[in-house]
Amino acid sequence: MPIRKIDPATALLVIDFQEGTRRFVGMVGPQVYSAAALLARAFRKRGLPVVLIITEGGRMGRTDSSPEGSDFVFPPEAQQPVPEIEQADSDIVIRRGAWGAFSGSDLQTLLLGKGVTQVVLCGTAASVGVESTARQAYDLGLNVTIALDAVSDFNPAAKSCSQANIYPLLAETGSAIEIIGGLDQP
């Protein structure tokens, strides 16, 4: 489906495009970072918020893939945004330890304080941080758009599943170029 509308009060959330995720996310290629950087430049040019979501890591409970649970913390150098995003002084940085960007952070308060009614998501992993954040934003009543060419995942099958089955229930989807085109529509 085409993107129907980008609200005037929209924020870009760039999820986990940081140095520490490069080694975990084999599907991040230059084209994914380029699409995210294109979005960030377009939002900045229009004075719209760009929020860099950085995962610090944290305590995770027991799961089938981690029976003992885990404590994982990215060292400070791994928490740096990738240079391809061209971080600007106007960018807002939110740090968190949970999968979704709203859990354990002041992101909701920040966005509501700015009158934001819609978020555009890009980042990694499509089936983890991006999907979790989309679910949370949707639950908060925000309009959600996901830039499909600006998301990646360490698991191609999980990315395909999220894009085909979950994103359409939570968001409008499109390319970075389509989203940028919507920024200037009334």
CSV table of C-alpha atoms in Angstrom, one decimal:
chain,number,residue,atom,x,y,z
A,1,MET,CA,0.0,0.0,0.0
A,2,PRO,CA,1.3,3.5,-0.7
A,3,ILE,CA,1.9,5.9,2.2
A,4,ARG,CA,-1.2,8.0,2.5
A,5,LYS,CA,0.1,10.8,4.6
A,6,ILE,CA,3.0,12.1,6.6
A,7,ASP,CA,1.7,14.3,9.5
A,8,PRO,CA,3.2,17.8,9.9
A,9,ALA,CA,4.4,16.8,13.4
A,10,THR,CA,6.5,13.7,12.5
A,11,ALA,CA,9.7,12.5,14.1
A,12,LEU,CA,12.3,10.2,12.6
A,13,LEU,CA,13.5,7.4,14.9
A,14,VAL,CA,16.8,5.9,13.9
A,15,ILE,CA,17.0,2.6,15.9
A,16,ASP,CA,20.4,1.1,16.8
A,17,PHE,CA,22.4,2.2,13.9
A,18,GLN,CA,25.5,2.3,16.1
A,19,GLU,CA,29.0,0.9,16.0
A,20,GLY,CA,28.1,-2.1,18.3
A,21,THR,CA,25.5,-3.4,15.9
A,22,ARG,CA,27.7,-3.6,12.8
A,23,ARG,CA,29.2,-6.9,13.8
A,24,PHE,CA,25.8,-8.5,14.7
A,25,VAL,CA,23.8,-7.3,11.8
A,26,GLY,CA,25.2,-8.9,8.6
A,27,MET,CA,22.4,-7.4,6.5
A,28,VAL,CA,23.4,-3.8,7.0
A,29,GLY,CA,24.8,-2.7,3.7
A,30,PRO,CA,25.8,0.8,2.6
A,31,GLN,CA,22.4,1.2,0.8
A,32,VAL,CA,20.6,0.7,4.2
A,33,TYR,CA,22.7,3.3,5.9
A,34,SER,CA,22.4,5.6,2.8
A,35,ALA,CA,18.6,5.4,2.9
A,36,ALA,CA,18.5,6.2,6.7
A,37,ALA,CA,20.9,9.1,6.2
A,38,LEU,CA,18.8,10.5,3.3
A,39,LEU,CA,15.8,10.5,5.7
A,40,ALA,CA,17.7,12.1,8.5
A,41,ARG,CA,18.9,14.9,6.2
A,42,ALA,CA,15.4,15.5,4.9
A,43,PHE,CA,13.9,15.7,8.4
A,44,ARG,CA,16.7,18.0,9.6
A,45,LYS,CA,16.2,20.3,6.6
A,46,ARG,CA,12.5,20.6,7.5
A,47,GLY,CA,13.2,21.2,11.2
A,48,LEU,CA,11.6,17.9,12.1
A,49,PRO,CA,13.0,15.9,15.1
A,50,VAL,CA,15.6,13.2,14.4
A,51,VAL,CA,16.0,10.9,17.3
A,52,LEU,CA,18.9,8.5,17.5
A,53,ILE,CA,17.9,5.5,19.6
A,54,ILE,CA,21.0,3.8,21.1
A,55,THR,CA,20.9,0.5,22.9
A,56,GLU,CA,23.2,0.3,25.8
A,57,GLY,CA,22.4,-3.4,26.5
A,58,GLY,CA,21.2,-4.6,29.8
A,59,ARG,CA,19.8,-7.5,31.8
A,60,MET,CA,17.7,-9.9,29.7
A,61,GLY,CA,15.6,-12.7,31.3
A,62,ARG,CA,15.8,-16.4,30.5
A,63,THR,CA,14.7,-17.4,27.0
A,64,ASP,CA,15.1,-20.5,24.9
A,65,SER,CA,18.1,-19.0,23.2
A,66,SER,CA,19.6,-17.8,26.5
A,67,PRO,CA,18.5,-20.3,29.2
A,68,GLU,CA,20.5,-18.5,31.9
A,69,GLY,CA,19.5,-15.0,30.9
A,70,SER,CA,22.2,-12.5,30.0
A,71,ASP,CA,23.8,-9.3,31.1
A,72,PHE,CA,25.1,-7.6,28.0
A,73,VAL,CA,26.3,-4.0,27.9
A,74,PHE,CA,27.8,-2.3,24.9
A,75,PRO,CA,31.1,-0.5,25.8
A,76,PRO,CA,30.9,3.3,25.2
A,77,GLU,CA,32.6,3.1,21.8
A,78,ALA,CA,30.0,0.6,20.6
A,79,GLN,CA,27.2,3.0,21.6
A,80,GLN,CA,28.4,5.6,19.1
A,81,PRO,CA,26.0,6.3,16.1
A,82,VAL,CA,27.5,5.1,12.8
A,83,PRO,CA,29.1,8.0,10.9
A,84,GLU,CA,26.9,7.2,7.9
A,85,ILE,CA,24.0,8.8,9.7
A,86,GLU,CA,25.9,12.1,9.9
A,87,GLN,CA,24.8,12.9,13.5
A,88,ALA,CA,23.9,16.6,13.8
A,89,ASP,CA,23.9,18.8,16.9
A,90,SER,CA,20.1,19.1,16.6
A,91,ASP,CA,19.6,15.3,16.9
A,92,ILE,CA,18.2,13.9,20.1
A,93,VAL,CA,19.9,10.9,21.6
A,94,ILE,CA,17.8,8.4,23.6
A,95,ARG,CA,19.6,5.5,25.4
A,96,ARG,CA,17.8,2.4,26.5
A,97,GLY,CA,18.3,-1.2,27.4
A,98,ALA,CA,15.0,-2.8,26.3
A,99,TRP,CA,14.1,-4.0,22.8
A,100,GLY,CA,11.6,-1.2,22.2
A,101,ALA,CA,12.7,2.4,22.2
A,102,PHE,CA,9.9,3.6,24.5
A,103,SER,CA,10.6,1.1,27.4
A,104,GLY,CA,12.8,2.5,30.1
A,105,SER,CA,13.3,5.8,28.3
A,106,ASP,CA,11.7,9.3,28.2
A,107,LEU,CA,11.0,9.0,24.5
A,108,GLN,CA,7.2,9.2,24.9
A,109,THR,CA,7.4,12.3,27.1
A,110,LEU,CA,9.8,13.9,24.6
A,111,LEU,CA,7.7,13.2,21.6
A,112,LEU,CA,4.4,14.3,23.2
A,113,GLY,CA,6.1,17.5,24.4
A,114,LYS,CA,6.9,18.3,20.8
A,115,GLY,CA,3.4,17.5,19.7
A,116,VAL,CA,4.5,14.6,17.6
A,117,THR,CA,1.6,12.6,16.1
A,118,GLN,CA,3.6,10.3,13.8
A,119,VAL,CA,7.0,8.5,13.8
A,120,VAL,CA,9.0,7.2,10.9
A,121,LEU,CA,11.2,4.3,11.8
A,122,CYS,CA,14.4,3.0,10.4
A,123,GLY,CA,17.2,0.9,11.8
A,124,THR,CA,18.0,-2.5,13.0
A,125,ALA,CA,17.0,-5.2,13.7
A,126,ALA,CA,13.8,-5.2,11.7
A,127,SER,CA,12.3,-8.0,13.8
A,128,VAL,CA,13.6,-6.8,17.2
A,129,GLY,CA,14.2,-3.1,17.9
A,130,VAL,CA,12.2,-1.7,14.9
A,131,GLU,CA,9.2,-4.1,15.3
A,132,SER,CA,9.1,-3.6,19.1
A,133,THR,CA,9.3,0.2,18.7
A,134,ALA,CA,6.5,0.1,16.1
A,135,ARG,CA,4.3,-1.9,18.4
A,136,GLN,CA,4.9,0.5,21.3
A,137,ALA,CA,4.3,3.6,19.1
A,138,TYR,CA,1.1,2.1,17.7
A,139,ASP,CA,-0.1,1.2,21.2
A,140,LEU,CA,0.5,4.9,22.2
A,141,GLY,CA,-1.8,6.0,19.4
A,142,LEU,CA,1.0,7.4,17.2
A,143,ASN,CA,0.8,7.0,13.4
A,144,VAL,CA,3.7,4.8,12.4
A,145,THR,CA,5.6,4.6,9.1
A,146,ILE,CA,8.5,2.3,8.4
A,147,ALA,CA,11.1,2.9,5.7
A,148,LEU,CA,11.6,-0.6,4.3
A,149,ASP,CA,14.8,0.2,2.5
A,150,ALA,CA,16.3,1.7,5.7
A,151,VAL,CA,15.8,-1.4,8.0
A,152,SER,CA,18.0,-4.4,8.3
A,153,ASP,CA,18.1,-7.6,10.3
A,154,PHE,CA,20.6,-10.3,11.3
A,155,ASN,CA,18.0,-12.9,10.3
A,156,PRO,CA,16.6,-12.5,6.7
A,157,ALA,CA,13.7,-14.8,7.4
A,158,ALA,CA,12.7,-12.8,10.5
A,159,LYS,CA,12.9,-9.5,8.5
A,160,SER,CA,10.7,-10.9,5.8
A,161,CYS,CA,8.2,-12.1,8.4
A,162,SER,CA,8.1,-8.7,10.1
A,163,GLN,CA,7.7,-6.9,6.8
A,164,ALA,CA,5.0,-9.2,5.4
A,165,ASN,CA,3.0,-10.0,8.5
A,166,ILE,CA,3.5,-7.5,11.3
A,167,TYR,CA,4.4,-4.1,9.8
A,168,PRO,CA,1.1,-3.9,7.8
A,169,LEU,CA,-0.9,-4.3,11.0
A,170,LEU,CA,1.0,-1.4,12.8
A,171,ALA,CA,2.2,0.9,10.1
A,172,GLU,CA,2.3,2.3,6.6
A,173,THR,CA,5.4,1.2,4.8
A,174,GLY,CA,7.4,2.6,1.9
A,175,SER,CA,10.8,3.6,0.7
A,176,ALA,CA,12.9,6.5,2.1
A,177,ILE,CA,12.1,8.4,-1.2
A,178,GLU,CA,8.4,7.9,-0.8
A,179,ILE,CA,8.5,9.1,2.8
A,180,ILE,CA,10.5,12.2,1.9
A,181,GLY,CA,8.0,12.9,-0.9
A,182,GLY,CA,5.2,12.8,1.7
A,183,LEU,CA,6.9,15.3,3.9
A,184,ASP,CA,6.0,18.1,1.6
A,185,GLN,CA,2.4,17.1,0.9
A,186,PRO,CA,-0.4,19.0,2.6
